[in-house]
Tab-separated table of C-alpha atoms in Angstrom:
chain	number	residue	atom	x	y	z
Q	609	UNK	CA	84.585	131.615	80.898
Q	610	UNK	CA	81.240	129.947	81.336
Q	611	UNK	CA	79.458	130.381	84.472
Q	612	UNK	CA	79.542	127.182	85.668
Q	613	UNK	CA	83.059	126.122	84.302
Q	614	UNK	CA	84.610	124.108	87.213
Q	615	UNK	CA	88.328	125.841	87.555
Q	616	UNK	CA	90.818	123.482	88.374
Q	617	UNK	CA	94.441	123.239	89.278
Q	618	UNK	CA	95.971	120.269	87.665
Q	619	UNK	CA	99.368	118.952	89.012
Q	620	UNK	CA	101.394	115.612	89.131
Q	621	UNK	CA	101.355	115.162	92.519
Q	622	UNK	CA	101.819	111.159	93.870
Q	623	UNK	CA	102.326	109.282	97.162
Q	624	UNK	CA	106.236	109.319	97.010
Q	625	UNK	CA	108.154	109.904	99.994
Q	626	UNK	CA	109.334	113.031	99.206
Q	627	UNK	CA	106.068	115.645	100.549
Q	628	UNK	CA	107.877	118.522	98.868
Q	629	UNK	CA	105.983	119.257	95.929
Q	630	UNK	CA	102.684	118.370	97.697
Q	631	UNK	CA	103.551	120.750	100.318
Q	632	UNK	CA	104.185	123.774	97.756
Q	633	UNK	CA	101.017	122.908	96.167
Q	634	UNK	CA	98.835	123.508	99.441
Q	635	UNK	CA	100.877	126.452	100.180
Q	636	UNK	CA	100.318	127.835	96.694
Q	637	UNK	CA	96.121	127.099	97.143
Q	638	UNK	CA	96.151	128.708	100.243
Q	639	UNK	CA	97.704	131.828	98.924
Q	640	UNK	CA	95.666	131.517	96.355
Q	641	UNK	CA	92.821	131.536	97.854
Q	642	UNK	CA	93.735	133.811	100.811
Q	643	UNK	CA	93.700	136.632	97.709
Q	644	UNK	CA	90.714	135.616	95.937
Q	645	UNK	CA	91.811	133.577	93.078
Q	646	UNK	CA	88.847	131.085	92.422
Q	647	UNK	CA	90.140	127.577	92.225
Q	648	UNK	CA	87.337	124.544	93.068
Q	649	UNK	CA	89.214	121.689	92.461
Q	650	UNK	CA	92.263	120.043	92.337
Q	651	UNK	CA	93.134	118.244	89.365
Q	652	UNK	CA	96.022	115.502	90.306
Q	653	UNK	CA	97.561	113.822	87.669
Q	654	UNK	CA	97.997	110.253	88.769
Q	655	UNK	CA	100.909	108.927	86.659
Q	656	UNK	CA	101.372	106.249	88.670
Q	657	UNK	CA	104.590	104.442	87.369
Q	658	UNK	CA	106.820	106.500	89.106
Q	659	UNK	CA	106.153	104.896	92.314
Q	660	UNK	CA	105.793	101.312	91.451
Q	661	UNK	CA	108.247	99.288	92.768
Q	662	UNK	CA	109.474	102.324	95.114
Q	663	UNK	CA	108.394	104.112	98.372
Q	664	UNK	CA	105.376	105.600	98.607
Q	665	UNK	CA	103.833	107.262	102.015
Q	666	UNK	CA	100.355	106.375	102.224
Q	667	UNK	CA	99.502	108.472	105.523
Q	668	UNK	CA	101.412	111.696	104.214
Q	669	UNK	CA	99.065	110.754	100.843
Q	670	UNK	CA	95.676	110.816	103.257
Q	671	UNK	CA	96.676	113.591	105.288
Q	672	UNK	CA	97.630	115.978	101.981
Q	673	UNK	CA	93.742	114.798	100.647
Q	674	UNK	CA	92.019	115.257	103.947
Q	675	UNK	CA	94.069	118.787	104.087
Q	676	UNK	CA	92.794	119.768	100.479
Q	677	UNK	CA	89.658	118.603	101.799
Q	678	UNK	CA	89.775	121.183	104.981
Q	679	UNK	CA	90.172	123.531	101.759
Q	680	UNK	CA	86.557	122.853	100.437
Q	681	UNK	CA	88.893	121.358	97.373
Q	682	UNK	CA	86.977	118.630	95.251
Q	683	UNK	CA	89.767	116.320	94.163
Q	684	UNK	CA	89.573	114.653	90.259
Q	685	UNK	CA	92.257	112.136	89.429
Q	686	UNK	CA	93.308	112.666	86.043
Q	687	UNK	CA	96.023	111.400	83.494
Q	688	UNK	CA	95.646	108.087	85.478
Q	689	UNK	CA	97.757	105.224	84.369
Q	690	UNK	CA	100.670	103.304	85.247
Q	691	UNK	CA	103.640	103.050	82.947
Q	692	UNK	CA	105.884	99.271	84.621
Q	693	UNK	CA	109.102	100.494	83.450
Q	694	UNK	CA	110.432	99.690	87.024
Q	695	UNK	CA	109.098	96.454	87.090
Q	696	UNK	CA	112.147	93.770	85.842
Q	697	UNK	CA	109.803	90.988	85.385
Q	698	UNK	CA	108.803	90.630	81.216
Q	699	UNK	CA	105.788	88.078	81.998
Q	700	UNK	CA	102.579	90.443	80.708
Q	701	UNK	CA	100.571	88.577	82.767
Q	702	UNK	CA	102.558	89.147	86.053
Q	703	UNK	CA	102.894	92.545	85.376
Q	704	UNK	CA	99.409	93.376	84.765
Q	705	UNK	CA	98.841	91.819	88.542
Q	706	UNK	CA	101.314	93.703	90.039
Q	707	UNK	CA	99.941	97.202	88.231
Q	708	UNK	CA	96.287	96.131	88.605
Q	709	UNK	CA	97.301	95.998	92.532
Q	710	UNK	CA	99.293	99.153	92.651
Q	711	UNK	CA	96.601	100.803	91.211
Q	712	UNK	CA	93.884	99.678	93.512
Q	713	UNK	CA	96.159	100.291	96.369
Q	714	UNK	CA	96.542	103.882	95.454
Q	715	UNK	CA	92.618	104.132	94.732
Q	716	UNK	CA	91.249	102.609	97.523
Q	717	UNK	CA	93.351	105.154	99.859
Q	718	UNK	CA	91.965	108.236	97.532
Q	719	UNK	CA	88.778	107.134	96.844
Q	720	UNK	CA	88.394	106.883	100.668
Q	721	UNK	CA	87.723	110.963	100.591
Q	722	UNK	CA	84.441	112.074	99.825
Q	723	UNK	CA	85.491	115.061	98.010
Q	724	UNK	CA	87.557	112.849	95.348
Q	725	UNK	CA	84.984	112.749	92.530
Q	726	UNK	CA	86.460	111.641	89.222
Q	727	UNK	CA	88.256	109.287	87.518
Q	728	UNK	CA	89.841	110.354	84.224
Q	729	UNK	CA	92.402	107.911	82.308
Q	730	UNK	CA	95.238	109.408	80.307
Q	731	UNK	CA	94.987	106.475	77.742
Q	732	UNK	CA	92.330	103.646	77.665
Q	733	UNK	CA	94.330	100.801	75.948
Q	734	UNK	CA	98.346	100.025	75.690
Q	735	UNK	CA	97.420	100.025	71.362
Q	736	UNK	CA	97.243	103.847	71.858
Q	737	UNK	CA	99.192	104.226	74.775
Q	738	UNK	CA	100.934	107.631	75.329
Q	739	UNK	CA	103.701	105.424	76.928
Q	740	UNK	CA	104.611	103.686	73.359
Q	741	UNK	CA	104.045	106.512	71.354
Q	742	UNK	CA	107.612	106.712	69.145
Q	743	UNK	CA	108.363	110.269	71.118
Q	744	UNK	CA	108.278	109.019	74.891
Q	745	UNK	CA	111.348	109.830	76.071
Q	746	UNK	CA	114.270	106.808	76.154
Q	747	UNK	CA	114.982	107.555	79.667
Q	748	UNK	CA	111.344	107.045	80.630
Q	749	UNK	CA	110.864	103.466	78.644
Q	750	UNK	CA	111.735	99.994	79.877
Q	751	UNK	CA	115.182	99.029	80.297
Q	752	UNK	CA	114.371	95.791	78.264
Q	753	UNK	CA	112.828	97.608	75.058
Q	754	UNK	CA	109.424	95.987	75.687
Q	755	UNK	CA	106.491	98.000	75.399
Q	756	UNK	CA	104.483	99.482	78.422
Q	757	UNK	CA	101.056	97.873	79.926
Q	758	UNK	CA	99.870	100.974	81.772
Q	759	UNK	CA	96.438	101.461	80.678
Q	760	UNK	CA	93.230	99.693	81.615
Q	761	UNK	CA	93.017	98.199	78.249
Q	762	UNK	CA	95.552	96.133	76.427
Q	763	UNK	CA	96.514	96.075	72.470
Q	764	UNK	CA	93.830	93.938	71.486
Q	765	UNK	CA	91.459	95.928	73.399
Q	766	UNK	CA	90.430	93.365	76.224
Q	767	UNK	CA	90.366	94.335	79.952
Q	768	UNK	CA	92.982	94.218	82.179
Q	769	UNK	CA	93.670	93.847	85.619
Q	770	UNK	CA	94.067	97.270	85.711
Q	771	UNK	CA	90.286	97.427	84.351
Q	772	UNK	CA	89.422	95.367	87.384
Q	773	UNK	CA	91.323	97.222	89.761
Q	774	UNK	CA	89.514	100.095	88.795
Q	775	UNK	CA	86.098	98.799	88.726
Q	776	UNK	CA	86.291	96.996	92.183
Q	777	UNK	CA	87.519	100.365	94.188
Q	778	UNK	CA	85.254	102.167	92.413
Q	779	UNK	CA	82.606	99.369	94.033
Q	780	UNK	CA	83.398	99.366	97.553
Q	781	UNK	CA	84.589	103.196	98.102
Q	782	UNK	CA	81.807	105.439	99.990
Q	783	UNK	CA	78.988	107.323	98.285
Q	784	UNK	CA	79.234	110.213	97.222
């Protein structure tokens, strides 16, 4: 391993109701760590589309960053996107608001902790979305047969919403 390679634990962990999962994963850093095992940085995999629409608990969602932040944990969001399979409305454009604003919601709270400090995108545009590729599972696809709009690009390549969403909590969270 290279001496300066950043090692990370990567997980899909969200702002759902349910803590359990985020709750194993700080037990399982502090053991971790408690024996030694060099991890710097938490790698959460923000597939966002599970929650939209649904619950979410945003103060469980700070207090589980300001907790991995306690740990001396950097935070990277990776895998970020936001497939609207929940979302009954067909309208593009009115489902592009309501992701773009999803998305900033969940920024804005994570971006709020200094020791969040990237942004990485699972897919760039819904052309080569990972959510329309012919393998995504049927039981993960909209009801309605329609293809996904859960990246920050769409098929023609243009901005989204989502791009937006993205740029402006990037804008007005704290310096790093």
């Amino acid at each position: 391993m290279p001496p300066h390679a950043q090692r990370v634990y990567n997980g899909n962990m969200s702002w759902e109701q349910n803590p359990d999962h985020r709750d194993a994963v700080l037990r399982v850093l502090e053991q971790a760590l408690k024996r030694g095992v060099p991890v710097d940085a938490i790698g959460n995999q923000s597939h966002l589309g599970n929650t939209l629409g649904r619950g979410r608990d945003e103060r469980a969602w700070n207090r589980f960053l300001a907790e991995l932040d306690a740990m001396g944990m950097t935070v990277l969001i990776t895998e970020l996107d936001c497939a609207d399979r929940h979302l009954s409305d067909q309208e593009p454009a009115r489902r592009d608001a309501e992701i773009a604003a999803f998305v900033k919601g969940y920024l804005d709270i994570t971006l709020s902790h200094r020791n969040v400090s990237q942004i990485i995108c699972w897919g760039l545009s819904d052309r080569y979305s990972n959510l329309n590729r012919d393998s995504y599972p049927t039981r993960s696809r909209r009801p309605d047969g329609l293809p996904m709009r859960g990246n920050p690009f769409d098929d023609a390549l243009r901005p989204k919403p989502f791009y937006d969403a993205i740029a402006t909590a990037l804008a007005a969270c704290p310096v790093r």
